[in-house]
Amino acid sequence: MLESFSAESLARAQFAFTVSFHIIFPAFSIGLASFLAVLNARWLRSRDTTYLTLFNYWKKIFAVAFGMGVVSGIVMSYQFGTNWSVFSDKAGPVIGPLMAYEVLSAFFLEAGFLGIMLFGRSRVGEKLHMFATAMVAFGTLMSATWILSVNSWMQTPAGYFIADNGQFHPEDWWQIVFNPSFPYRLVHMVLAAFLTTALVVGGVGGLHLLRDRADASARRMFSMAMWMLVLVTPLQILAGDAHGLNTLEYQPAKVMAMEGHYDSHPNGAPLILFGIPNPSERRIDYALEIPKLSSLILKHDLNAPLAGLDTIPEEDEPPVAIVFFSFRVMVGLGFAMLGLGIWSLFARMRRRLFEAPALWRASILMAPTGFIAVLAGWITTEVGRQPFTVYGVLRTSDSIAPVDAPAVAASLIAFVIVYFAVFGAGTLYILRMMNKPATTAKLGLTDGPMRTASRPAATQRQEHENGI
Amino acid sequence: MEFDLAFIWAGLIAFSVLTYVILDGFDLGLGILFPLGRSEQDRDLMMNSVAPVWDGNETWLVLGGGGLFAVFPLAYAVIMPALYMPITVMLLALVFRGVSFEYRWRVKNKRLWDLAFFAGSFIAAFCQGIALGALVQGIEVEARAYVGGWFDWLTPFSILTGLAVVVGYALLGASWLILKTEGTLRNQMRGYAGRLGTATLALIGVISILTPFQDPVYFERWFNLPGSLWTMIVPLLMLLLSWFFFRGLQGPRDAQPFLAALGFFVVSFVGIGISFYPMMVPPHLTIWDVAAPHSSLAFALVGALVLIPIILGYTAYAYWVFRGKMDPTEGYH
């Protein structure tokens, strides 16, 4: 069966699979690391043990998610070479140093201080422990910054020239790092990570409120998560809109696919809410559309002309259906998040945030939607970049490693089996931990790999009281 | 004065690979020894001795890969497809062992993740050894691409280097545990370390004798006058370290076997460097053939020179925080 697939499509499937799995963990841990830093800071300030309880609860969940992020990330750093060696050789001089900076300024920082954050409170004291926690959070944000610069350069390459040996050579590092789509993508992704975490925390808070509405830590986390939703969702919608306008400027074909505009519209383009792309007839079937709204959103003018995919050479056209659907999933979920935030705001104003079982249920239902929206957004932008790896310059078909299809197929199957088994198990463990209230002293049967050597008994008593 | 940035970078990449080997070496090594832990408590102790530091250790592997991609992209683009299978299997093995650190504490029956930790550590070490052997044998390159088959890496020589790395890492793991534990676990590890030390030295010896015959260039490098007077330093240092190692095993200085075992790796690594230099991908591509343009090397070097000392600083701090013997009588909360 696998013989019918080319090495290229298998390599693409493999990259898509491994990177999709990988992004789930950072999307969660970027937000969670910052949440932990906030919780710990507020514990130190207020000495309100609810914050400490929450810190110790979420840190254990963080440890499992972070571990999965680390190991799935190591795979990514080698995947460029194993399956995309021609791309690596050509683009390495430009994007390689950015990734080296990511390793040097982010990965080491996270890994170096993670041990202290997880196990070191009593060994280094509260202040240094707070510093370590902040460094882990800072590291996750640095990591996002560099890797999004890399990705954005592939979308909107700048500051390079093509050398005689076919490589991209750097000309201006400022332009490379701060390439045109980078600021938009960075803001959009970091906000997405914060939202994803807020939705998970809100869902867990909602679950425990349903069981015991007097649970102080459940109240605290639910309230914090809902504030986050209220504040961040509108920002995210604005950021997404700005990002879309930027994409229209630099990657118009991607926006045409997102909008489902097969044809050009000289007198104002409609916004297609729903429909089914029909690639062979080059139209959207069963389209439900609002006239001229797309021109209004993208050009701020009802009658502005918008070009369609008919202006793009067929060999440069991205796969329309995937981009069209994934974009709608992302936007739809974004507005659902906004709705949840507004609902919580009303409940809060009426002082019924902790007496609103329907809201809690809705927050449980919405808990995984951050992940789905992040994945859908990445699918939109990455599939929308096709058929290029470096947009407009290097084709995907010219980027592939000289590895035979059976080898790629075999490794793809291995990745699928291992990832589903390993990360499936990890997700199950995380869900099990979330299912217990935050005040549970032991989330597992044993409470994590804790080192307790050579500490005065007083510290330990203190810790015991603090519920560590 | 014009610095040869490619040369400096070759040194930095070699440094990060060596740092990876000695740091992750001992934590992979105790994974290899894991099934020999006599009780669940012993195994908990073994794993806990590296729990706070293991992912920092593994980050050096990412720097090795990411650094190669950044400054020697052609080497990266040639080596990865050539070693497709061992690299892929190594990555999957690292997935299993990495998650075991957390998963093991989240289940009733630890057996499954005990096994994953052991098998992942063993297979990752074996694949790293195979990759080393395959690189020493040489990689076929034409027109900036790997042109060999996808089983070229599989030879008796690469199997031998694979085994040597497994045994060597196990030695590092055993001597790390001598340093970190007391009582019966330490005595047990002393026993293993003696045997593993002998086996490691024997394997290093055999590989050292075989290596010059993998490529006439290597032979020339090791056996010529007056150069041999210099290269003789390598085996002499090894002899000295062996004496230091076996003396250390008799106690009471528990750090001595570990330091000597690290020395075995450092000296072997220097030996490989002597064989390779100035090749990055033997037998065709030199450091300068595969180097990225000056601007890439310079840009990345600024970051490396500023950040690597800082990284070494806080890594050392993290080790310092978790220093000393582990105390098994104080249980886990």
Short mmCIF file of C-alpha atoms in Angstrom, two decimals, chain A residues 14 60 63-64 66 68 71 74-75 77-78 80-83 85 88-89 92-93 95-101 103-105 107-109 111-116 119-120 123-124 128 165 167 169-170 173 402-404 407-408 411 414-415 418 422-423 425-426 429 432-433 442-454 460 468, chain B residues 48-49 51-52 54-56 58-67 69-70 73-74 76-78 80-81 84 87-88 90-92 94-96 98-99 101-108 110 113 144-146 150 180 291-293 295-296 299-300 302-304 307-308 311 314-315 317-318 321-327 330-333:
data_model
loop_
_atom_site.label_atom_id
_atom_site.label_comp_id
_atom_site.label_asym_id
_atom_site.label_seq_id
_atom_site.Cartn_x
_atom_site.Cartn_y
_atom_site.Cartn_z
CA GLN A 14 6.00 12.51 8.95
CA LYS A 60 3.41 18.33 38.66
CA ALA A 63 6.55 18.42 34.69
CA VAL A 64 4.80 15.69 32.70
CA PHE A 66 7.26 19.57 29.75
CA MET A 68 6.78 15.24 26.61
CA VAL A 71 11.50 14.51 23.97
CA ILE A 74 14.61 16.56 20.27
CA VAL A 75 13.01 14.62 17.42
CA SER A 77 15.83 19.11 15.77
CA TYR A 78 16.97 16.04 13.85
CA PHE A 80 15.21 18.61 9.35
CA GLY A 81 18.33 16.63 8.52
CA THR A 82 16.94 13.14 8.20
CA ASN A 83 14.03 13.97 5.90
CA SER A 85 18.47 17.44 4.05
CA SER A 88 18.82 21.98 5.62
CA ASP A 89 21.86 22.42 3.42
CA GLY A 92 20.88 26.16 7.22
CA PRO A 93 23.14 29.24 6.99
CA ILE A 95 17.79 29.66 9.94
CA GLY A 96 20.38 27.41 11.60
CA PRO A 97 21.93 30.20 13.70
CA LEU A 98 18.45 31.26 14.88
CA MET A 99 17.82 27.72 16.07
CA ALA A 100 21.24 27.64 17.71
CA TYR A 101 20.21 30.79 19.57
CA VAL A 103 18.98 26.16 22.11
CA LEU A 104 21.52 28.44 23.79
CA SER A 105 19.17 31.09 25.15
CA PHE A 107 16.41 25.28 26.05
CA PHE A 108 19.34 25.36 28.44
CA LEU A 109 17.63 27.98 30.57
CA ALA A 111 16.26 22.64 31.50
CA GLY A 112 18.83 24.17 33.84
CA PHE A 113 16.28 25.78 36.14
CA LEU A 114 13.50 23.20 35.83
CA GLY A 115 15.14 20.86 38.36
CA ILE A 116 15.39 23.70 40.88
CA PHE A 119 12.64 19.89 43.49
CA GLY A 120 14.70 22.72 44.90
CA ARG A 123 17.42 23.65 49.04
CA VAL A 124 17.86 27.09 47.55
CA LEU A 128 16.20 31.70 44.30
CA ASN A 165 26.39 26.90 -4.40
CA GLN A 167 22.54 28.08 -0.46
CA HIS A 169 23.31 33.21 2.55
CA PRO A 170 22.58 35.86 5.17
CA TRP A 173 20.49 39.54 10.29
CA PRO A 402 17.71 11.44 -0.75
CA VAL A 403 16.05 8.78 1.38
CA ASP A 404 14.01 5.97 -0.16
CA ALA A 407 12.70 4.02 4.82
CA VAL A 408 10.53 7.09 5.31
CA SER A 411 10.02 5.51 10.28
CA ALA A 414 7.28 3.83 14.00
CA PHE A 415 6.65 7.46 14.97
CA VAL A 418 5.35 5.29 19.51
CA VAL A 422 3.79 7.24 24.75
CA PHE A 423 1.98 10.55 24.53
CA ALA A 425 -0.16 7.40 28.18
CA GLY A 426 1.19 10.81 29.23
CA TYR A 429 -1.65 10.51 33.44
CA ARG A 432 -5.80 11.53 36.04
CA MET A 433 -3.92 14.21 37.95
CA LYS A 442 -0.23 12.89 46.43
CA LEU A 443 -1.23 13.07 42.81
CA GLY A 444 0.45 9.87 41.82
CA LEU A 445 1.01 6.88 44.00
CA THR A 446 4.32 8.42 44.80
CA ASP A 447 4.73 12.09 44.68
CA GLY A 448 7.19 12.58 41.89
CA PRO A 449 10.94 12.16 41.83
CA MET A 450 11.63 14.17 44.95
CA ARG A 451 15.04 14.49 46.55
CA THR A 452 15.00 14.99 50.25
CA ALA A 453 18.58 14.36 51.31
CA SER A 454 20.25 16.24 54.12
CA GLN A 460 10.53 19.43 56.28
CA ILE A 468 4.69 20.12 49.36
CA ASN B 48 16.34 10.27 41.45
CA SER B 49 20.07 10.80 41.34
CA ALA B 51 16.03 13.48 37.86
CA PRO B 52 16.84 17.16 38.46
CA TRP B 54 18.74 14.85 33.01
CA ASP B 55 17.01 17.19 30.59
CA GLY B 56 19.79 19.74 30.88
CA GLU B 58 20.07 15.98 26.94
CA THR B 59 19.95 19.59 25.77
CA TRP B 60 23.61 19.24 24.75
CA LEU B 61 22.45 16.72 22.17
CA VAL B 62 20.08 19.32 20.77
CA LEU B 63 22.95 21.79 20.69
CA GLY B 64 25.08 19.23 18.85
CA GLY B 65 22.35 18.74 16.24
CA GLY B 66 21.18 22.35 16.13
CA GLY B 67 24.75 23.66 16.12
CA PHE B 69 22.67 22.62 11.34
CA ALA B 70 23.62 26.24 12.02
CA PRO B 73 24.71 22.69 7.38
CA LEU B 74 26.21 20.49 4.70
CA TYR B 76 24.17 17.95 8.92
CA ALA B 77 22.51 17.42 5.54
CA VAL B 78 24.85 14.54 4.68
CA MET B 80 21.46 12.64 8.92
CA PRO B 81 20.26 10.81 5.79
CA TYR B 84 18.76 7.67 8.97
CA ILE B 87 19.31 8.31 14.36
CA THR B 88 15.57 7.67 14.10
CA MET B 90 17.88 6.68 18.86
CA LEU B 91 15.31 9.48 18.92
CA LEU B 92 12.47 7.06 19.58
CA LEU B 94 15.14 8.77 23.94
CA VAL B 95 11.39 9.42 23.89
CA PHE B 96 10.77 6.27 25.91
CA GLY B 98 12.77 10.63 28.81
CA VAL B 99 9.10 10.25 29.65
CA PHE B 101 11.26 9.97 34.55
CA GLU B 102 7.78 11.36 35.10
CA TYR B 103 5.51 8.50 34.05
CA ARG B 104 7.08 6.05 36.46
CA TRP B 105 5.61 7.96 39.41
CA ARG B 106 2.13 8.09 37.97
CA VAL B 107 1.30 4.39 37.83
CA LYS B 108 0.70 1.56 40.28
CA LYS B 110 6.30 0.63 37.72
CA TRP B 113 8.24 2.27 32.65
CA ARG B 144 26.38 17.86 -1.69
CA ALA B 145 24.30 14.77 -0.96
CA TYR B 146 24.63 11.34 0.61
CA TRP B 150 20.41 3.03 3.82
CA LYS B 180 25.96 9.48 44.85
CA ALA B 291 31.06 25.43 6.93
CA ALA B 292 28.30 28.00 6.56
CA PRO B 293 29.33 31.42 5.23
CA SER B 295 28.33 35.87 8.38
CA SER B 296 26.44 32.84 9.77
CA PHE B 299 26.48 35.75 14.11
CA ALA B 300 26.11 32.43 15.87
CA VAL B 302 28.61 35.94 19.31
CA GLY B 303 25.72 34.13 20.98
CA ALA B 304 27.79 31.06 21.74
CA LEU B 307 25.80 32.25 26.39
CA ILE B 308 27.90 29.08 26.75
CA ILE B 311 25.03 28.02 30.62
CA TYR B 314 24.02 27.75 35.93
CA THR B 315 24.42 24.09 34.99
CA TYR B 317 24.96 25.63 40.02
CA ALA B 318 22.17 23.10 39.44
CA VAL B 321 22.32 22.44 44.55
CA PHE B 322 21.73 18.70 44.26
CA ARG B 323 25.23 17.69 45.36
CA GLY B 324 26.21 15.05 47.87
CA LYS B 325 25.06 11.58 48.76
CA MET B 326 21.43 10.72 48.45
CA ASP B 327 19.68 9.68 51.62
CA GLU B 330 14.12 9.78 54.07
CA GLY B 331 11.30 8.60 51.86
CA TYR B 332 9.32 10.45 49.30
CA HIS B 333 6.43 12.61 50.27
#
